[in-house]
Amino acid sequence: MIKDGKFGKYGGIFVPELLIPALEELESAFLKYKDHSGFNKELNYYLQEFAGRPTPLYFASNLSKKLGCKIYLKREDLLHTGAHKINNTLGQGLLAKYMGKRRLIAETGAGQHGIATAAVGAMLKMPVDVYMGTEDIERQKLNVFRMEISGARVIPVDTGSKTLKDAINQAMRDWISNIKDTHYLIGSTVGPHPYPTMVKHFQSIIGEETKQQILEKEGKLPDAIMACVGGGSNSIGIFSAFIEDNVELIGVEGGGTGLSTDEHGATLCRGTNGILHGSLSRVLQDKDGQIKEAHSVSAGLDYPGVGPEHSHLKEIGRAQYVAITDPEALRGFQLLSKYEGIMPALESAHAIAYMEKYAKKPENKGKTIIVNLSGRGDKDMFLAAKLLGVET
Amino acid sequence: MKTYHEMFTDLKEKKEAALMPFIVIGDPDFETSLEIAKTLIKNGADALEIGFPFSDPIADGATIQEADTRALKNGITVDKCFKFLIRLRKFTSAPIGLLVYYNLIYQRGVKKFYEDAMKAGVNSILIADLPPEEAEEALKASQEYGIDQIFIIAPTTSNKRLKMISKHASGFHYLVSVMGVTGARKEVKRSTLTFIKRVKENGKLPVMVGFGISKPSHIKEIIRAGADGAIVGSAIIDIIAKNLDNREKILEEIAKFTKRMKKATRRL
């Protein structure tokens, strides 16, 4: 490898020897094409014409009035397939094509990354296999249908906790067995180097656009930026353009039934250093180092690890990480729907819920706040209705 | 306690290659797995590779994953694994190698893990998800406590990389015979045989071949290609998985299987 893929002490390449040549090949292709004008021209074309970029930075006037702050929403929820995931799938899908790979594999929890990969696979004419835990398949049948109708094959994973973490394990095993013709399209800033760096690169367009847009609208940088953190790709995407600036960066984790319980996905708030899925980062684990299951009402935040750069940003104090419980997130889901007519994904609803808490603190009155609205809530309608006691 | 060097030297005199079966501590339960280890030794195993169960074993196929799950459900902890090793060492002087995922070592503290391994009479440690690039701390501890550090060499490992790995490795070279995860396979591929020759020419240590070795004929083939021994895992764990409700049968079947496999290590 040319680089060690470390963010401070976090990150790295903790993988079986069999994967090293594949990671070396991927790193060198990424370094070659990330600043390649032909590659970027093609990627930008798809980002605009296929995905729908740039996304607006919307001034949420009703909530701003209600909360006494200036609140902006970065509308990644408007992208094709319903979330920011498509930025990364387009980037990696195209890179795989440039590398001469003929097959894409991906993991998915709730199905959003699987759907984005299936869409890109269909568009680029590459077969796609998506690994998905049997628990998640049961919870997200419609998303399975959506992947399959785009031509992807959904492979059930019945091992371990039967959720996202095990889907990643299984996708890695597939990749180990098929590295010659297959690209493993990881959906978040997790995994061994070069994934955390590469996924951040493809998601950093969120931050770049946001910075330009807020400067146009306000003539100055915001006071604070908030985003939900599961694996951490939408948050690192929007944070990336502001890391050197005097802007508060806040990541919001899935607090589940509360941080004093065992049922949460708050890896940065409650996890400890450990190695999972190829990198050193914060991990939810027992004292021996066995990985625990995470819990969150939103499947996208239901992961016991987190991208290594977030662990680094926390350690150096550059970003702050907080947690929002399941009921609070549901309140955020209702709040944005009611006041702005925008139904957020339950993941993004965590960031909305924290934004309300933040805005209500007297010391934050009048501040300019940007929330990364990473996904739309259509996928969560049935679950939200059920949780709110509405029959569907 | 025998070193690997002594084991390979003895076997060479007897015109034999090494048979190193693999089991997971606590599969199907703590006491039975200890009995299985003893059975393996009594029936001809020259060394043992002992796995610590892990919640997320990415280098392993379904067979070993399930063994790990069974062991963890039985409440196996890292402390219990060391207790297992201490009891096993009282029974045999054969070399014992560990197969561990790095997070278990990292959480105990790298130095402490190697110290405990030394006290338990362990010969070597192979860390499934730790390439030499990340192994500085482990290598330091392995030298401090006199434990051989085993690294995997894959068919895709270039000769240049093989030399780099050779510089750090001791004990033996662990060849992964195919691109994939652990698990029994029907045949040994021709490419495996040329790969063995390549490692014999470019490496510096005896060569043990693992992943997919499940029949006496596999052992004969890899020995003919120059391997110094075979590591057999999933085929043994399959026997356990098929007879979970019958401990006596597990031990009987494993005894028979081990004898057959050991016989195949004799060079004619």
Coordinates of N, CA and C in Angstrom, one line a residue, chain A residues 1 4 6 9 11-21 24 159-160 165-166 168-170 172-174 176-180 272-278 280 283 285-292, chain B residues 53-62 65-66 69 72 76-79 101-108 128-134 152-157 161 165 176 178-181 185 211:
Chain A
M1 N 0.9 -1.2 0.0 CA 0.0 0.0 0.0 C 0.9 1.2 0.0
D4 N -0.9 4.5 4.6 CA -1.3 3.6 5.7 C -2.8 3.7 6.1
K6 N -4.3 5.9 7.9 CA -4.6 6.2 9.3 C -5.1 7.6 9.5
K9 N -4.5 7.6 15.2 CA -4.1 6.2 15.3 C -5.2 5.3 14.7
G11 N -8.0 3.7 11.9 CA -8.0 3.2 10.5 C -7.2 2.0 10.3
G12 N -6.4 2.0 9.2 CA -5.5 0.9 9.0 C -6.0 -0.2 8.0
I13 N -5.3 -1.3 8.0 CA -5.7 -2.4 7.1 C -5.6 -3.7 7.8
F14 N -6.6 -4.0 8.7 CA -6.6 -5.2 9.5 C -7.5 -6.2 8.8
V15 N -6.8 -6.9 7.8 CA -7.6 -7.8 7.0 C -6.7 -9.1 6.7
P16 N -7.4 -10.2 6.3 CA -6.6 -11.4 6.0 C -5.7 -11.1 4.8
E17 N -4.6 -11.8 4.8 CA -3.6 -11.6 3.7 C -4.2 -11.7 2.3
L18 N -5.2 -12.5 2.1 CA -5.8 -12.7 0.8 C -6.3 -11.4 0.2
L19 N -6.7 -10.5 1.1 CA -7.3 -9.2 0.6 C -6.3 -8.2 0.2
I20 N -5.1 -8.3 0.7 CA -4.1 -7.3 0.5 C -3.9 -6.9 -1.0
P21 N -3.7 -7.8 -1.9 CA -3.6 -7.4 -3.3 C -4.8 -6.7 -3.8
E24 N -4.6 -3.2 -2.5 CA -3.5 -2.4 -3.2 C -4.0 -2.0 -4.5
T159 N -26.1 -15.8 9.5 CA -25.1 -16.1 10.5 C -25.1 -14.9 11.5
G160 N -24.5 -15.2 12.7 CA -24.3 -14.2 13.7 C -25.6 -13.5 14.1
K165 N -23.9 -6.0 10.3 CA -22.5 -6.4 10.6 C -22.2 -7.8 9.9
D166 N -23.1 -8.7 10.0 CA -22.9 -10.0 9.4 C -23.0 -10.0 7.9
I168 N -21.8 -7.5 6.2 CA -20.5 -7.0 5.8 C -19.5 -8.2 5.9
N169 N -19.5 -9.0 6.9 CA -18.7 -10.2 7.0 C -18.8 -11.1 5.8
Q170 N -20.1 -11.3 5.4 CA -20.3 -12.2 4.3 C -19.8 -11.6 2.9
M172 N -17.4 -9.6 2.6 CA -15.9 -9.6 2.6 C -15.5 -11.0 2.2
R173 N -16.2 -12.1 2.7 CA -15.8 -13.4 2.4 C -16.0 -13.7 0.9
D174 N -17.1 -13.1 0.3 CA -17.3 -13.2 -1.1 C -16.1 -12.6 -1.8
I176 N -13.1 -12.0 -0.8 CA -11.9 -12.8 -0.7 C -11.8 -13.9 -1.7
S177 N -13.0 -14.5 -2.0 CA -13.1 -15.6 -3.0 C -13.1 -15.1 -4.4
N178 N -13.4 -13.9 -4.7 CA -13.6 -13.4 -6.1 C -12.9 -12.1 -6.4
I179 N -11.7 -11.9 -5.9 CA -11.1 -10.5 -6.0 C -10.8 -10.2 -7.5
K180 N -10.6 -11.1 -8.3 CA -10.2 -10.8 -9.7 C -11.2 -10.0 -10.4
T272 N -15.6 1.5 22.7 CA -14.2 1.6 23.0 C -13.4 1.2 21.8
N273 N -12.1 1.5 21.9 CA -11.2 1.2 20.7 C -11.2 -0.3 20.4
G274 N -11.3 -0.6 19.2 CA -11.2 -2.0 18.8 C -11.2 -2.2 17.3
I275 N -11.0 -3.4 16.8 CA -10.8 -3.7 15.4 C -12.1 -4.5 14.9
L276 N -12.7 -3.8 13.9 CA -13.9 -4.5 13.3 C -13.9 -4.2 11.8
H277 N -14.1 -5.2 11.0 CA -14.2 -4.9 9.5 C -13.0 -4.2 9.0
G278 N -11.9 -4.5 9.5 CA -10.7 -4.1 8.8 C -10.0 -2.8 9.3
L280 N -9.2 0.0 12.8 CA -9.3 0.3 14.2 C -10.1 1.6 14.4
V283 N -15.8 0.8 18.8 CA -16.6 -0.4 18.6 C -17.4 -0.7 19.8
Q285 N -18.4 -3.5 22.1 CA -17.9 -4.8 22.4 C -17.9 -5.2 23.8
D286 N -17.7 -6.5 24.1 CA -17.6 -6.8 25.5 C -16.1 -6.8 25.9
K287 N -15.8 -7.2 27.2 CA -14.4 -6.9 27.7 C -13.4 -7.8 27.0
D288 N -13.8 -9.0 26.4 CA -12.9 -9.8 25.6 C -12.7 -9.3 24.2
G289 N -13.6 -8.4 23.7 CA -13.4 -8.0 22.3 C -14.4 -8.6 21.4
Q290 N -15.4 -9.4 21.9 CA -16.5 -9.9 21.1 C -17.4 -8.7 20.7
I291 N -17.8 -8.6 19.5 CA -18.6 -7.5 19.0 C -20.0 -7.7 19.5
K292 N -20.6 -6.6 20.0 CA -22.0 -6.6 20.4 C -22.9 -6.2 19.3
Chain B
P53 N -12.7 -18.7 19.7 CA -13.9 -18.3 19.0 C -14.0 -16.8 19.0
F54 N -14.5 -16.2 17.8 CA -14.7 -14.8 17.7 C -16.1 -14.5 17.0
S55 N -16.7 -13.4 17.4 CA -18.0 -13.1 16.9 C -18.1 -12.8 15.4
D56 N -17.0 -12.3 14.8 CA -17.0 -11.9 13.4 C -15.8 -12.4 12.6
P57 N -15.7 -13.7 12.4 CA -14.6 -14.3 11.8 C -14.6 -14.2 10.3
I58 N -14.1 -13.1 9.7 CA -14.2 -12.8 8.3 C -13.4 -13.7 7.4
A59 N -12.4 -14.4 7.9 CA -11.6 -15.2 7.1 C -12.1 -16.7 7.0
D60 N -13.2 -16.9 7.8 CA -13.7 -18.3 7.9 C -15.0 -18.5 7.1
G61 N -15.1 -19.7 6.6 CA -16.3 -20.2 5.9 C -17.4 -20.6 7.0
A62 N -18.5 -21.0 6.4 CA -19.7 -21.3 7.3 C -19.3 -22.3 8.4
Q65 N -17.4 -20.7 11.2 CA -18.2 -19.6 11.8 C -19.2 -20.3 12.8
E66 N -19.8 -21.4 12.3 CA -20.8 -22.0 13.2 C -20.1 -22.6 14.5
T69 N -19.7 -19.8 16.8 CA -21.0 -19.4 17.4 C -21.4 -20.4 18.5
L72 N -19.2 -19.6 21.5 CA -19.5 -18.4 22.3 C -20.8 -18.6 23.0
I76 N -17.8 -19.4 26.2 CA -16.3 -19.4 26.2 C -15.8 -18.0 26.2
T77 N -14.8 -17.7 27.1 CA -14.2 -16.4 27.2 C -12.7 -16.6 26.9
V78 N -12.0 -15.5 26.7 CA -10.6 -15.6 26.5 C -9.8 -16.2 27.7
D79 N -10.3 -15.9 28.9 CA -9.7 -16.5 30.1 C -9.9 -18.0 30.0
Y101 N -8.3 -13.9 16.1 CA -8.6 -12.6 15.4 C -8.1 -11.5 16.3
Y102 N -7.6 -10.4 15.7 CA -6.8 -9.4 16.4 C -7.5 -8.7 17.5
N103 N -8.8 -8.5 17.4 CA -9.5 -7.7 18.4 C -9.4 -8.4 19.8
L104 N -9.4 -9.7 19.8 CA -9.3 -10.4 21.1 C -7.9 -10.1 21.7
I105 N -6.9 -10.1 20.9 CA -5.5 -9.8 21.4 C -5.4 -8.3 21.8
Y106 N -6.0 -7.5 21.0 CA -5.9 -6.0 21.3 C -6.6 -5.7 22.6
Q107 N -7.8 -6.3 22.8 CA -8.5 -6.0 24.1 C -7.8 -6.5 25.3
R108 N -7.1 -7.6 25.2 CA -6.4 -8.1 26.4 C -5.1 -7.3 26.6
A128 N -5.5 -13.9 12.2 CA -6.2 -14.1 10.9 C -6.3 -12.7 10.2
D129 N -6.5 -11.6 10.9 CA -6.7 -10.4 10.2 C -5.6 -9.3 10.5
L130 N -4.4 -9.8 10.6 CA -3.3 -8.9 10.9 C -2.2 -9.1 9.9
P131 N -2.1 -8.4 8.8 CA -1.0 -8.5 7.9 C 0.2 -7.9 8.5
P132 N 1.4 -8.2 7.9 CA 2.7 -7.6 8.5 C 2.7 -6.1 8.6
E133 N 2.0 -5.4 7.8 CA 1.9 -4.0 7.8 C 1.4 -3.4 9.2
E134 N 0.6 -4.2 9.8 CA 0.0 -3.7 11.1 C 0.5 -4.5 12.3
I152 N 0.1 -15.7 7.0 CA -0.5 -16.5 5.9 C 0.2 -16.0 4.6
I153 N 0.4 -16.9 3.6 CA 0.8 -16.6 2.3 C -0.3 -17.1 1.3
A154 N -0.8 -16.2 0.5 CA -1.9 -16.5 -0.4 C -1.4 -16.7 -1.8
P155 N -2.2 -17.3 -2.7 CA -1.8 -17.5 -4.1 C -1.5 -16.1 -4.7
T156 N -2.1 -15.0 -4.2 CA -1.9 -13.7 -4.8 C -0.8 -13.0 -4.2
T157 N -0.1 -13.6 -3.2 CA 1.0 -12.9 -2.6 C 2.2 -12.9 -3.6
R161 N 6.5 -9.6 -1.9 CA 5.8 -9.6 -0.7 C 6.1 -10.8 0.2
I165 N 7.3 -11.0 4.0 CA 6.7 -11.8 5.0 C 7.7 -12.7 5.6
V176 N -2.2 -20.6 2.1 CA -3.7 -20.8 1.9 C -3.8 -21.3 0.5
V178 N -6.2 -21.9 -1.6 CA -7.1 -21.4 -2.7 C -7.5 -19.9 -2.3
M179 N -7.9 -19.2 -3.2 CA -8.5 -17.9 -2.9 C -9.9 -18.1 -2.3
G180 N -10.0 -17.8 -1.1 CA -11.3 -18.0 -0.5 C -11.2 -18.1 1.1
V181 N -12.3 -18.5 1.7 CA -12.3 -18.6 3.1 C -12.1 -20.1 3.5
R185 N -13.0 -28.7 0.7 CA -13.2 -28.7 -0.8 C -13.0 -30.0 -1.4
F211 N -6.6 -24.7 4.4 CA -7.8 -24.2 3.6 C -8.2 -25.3 2.6

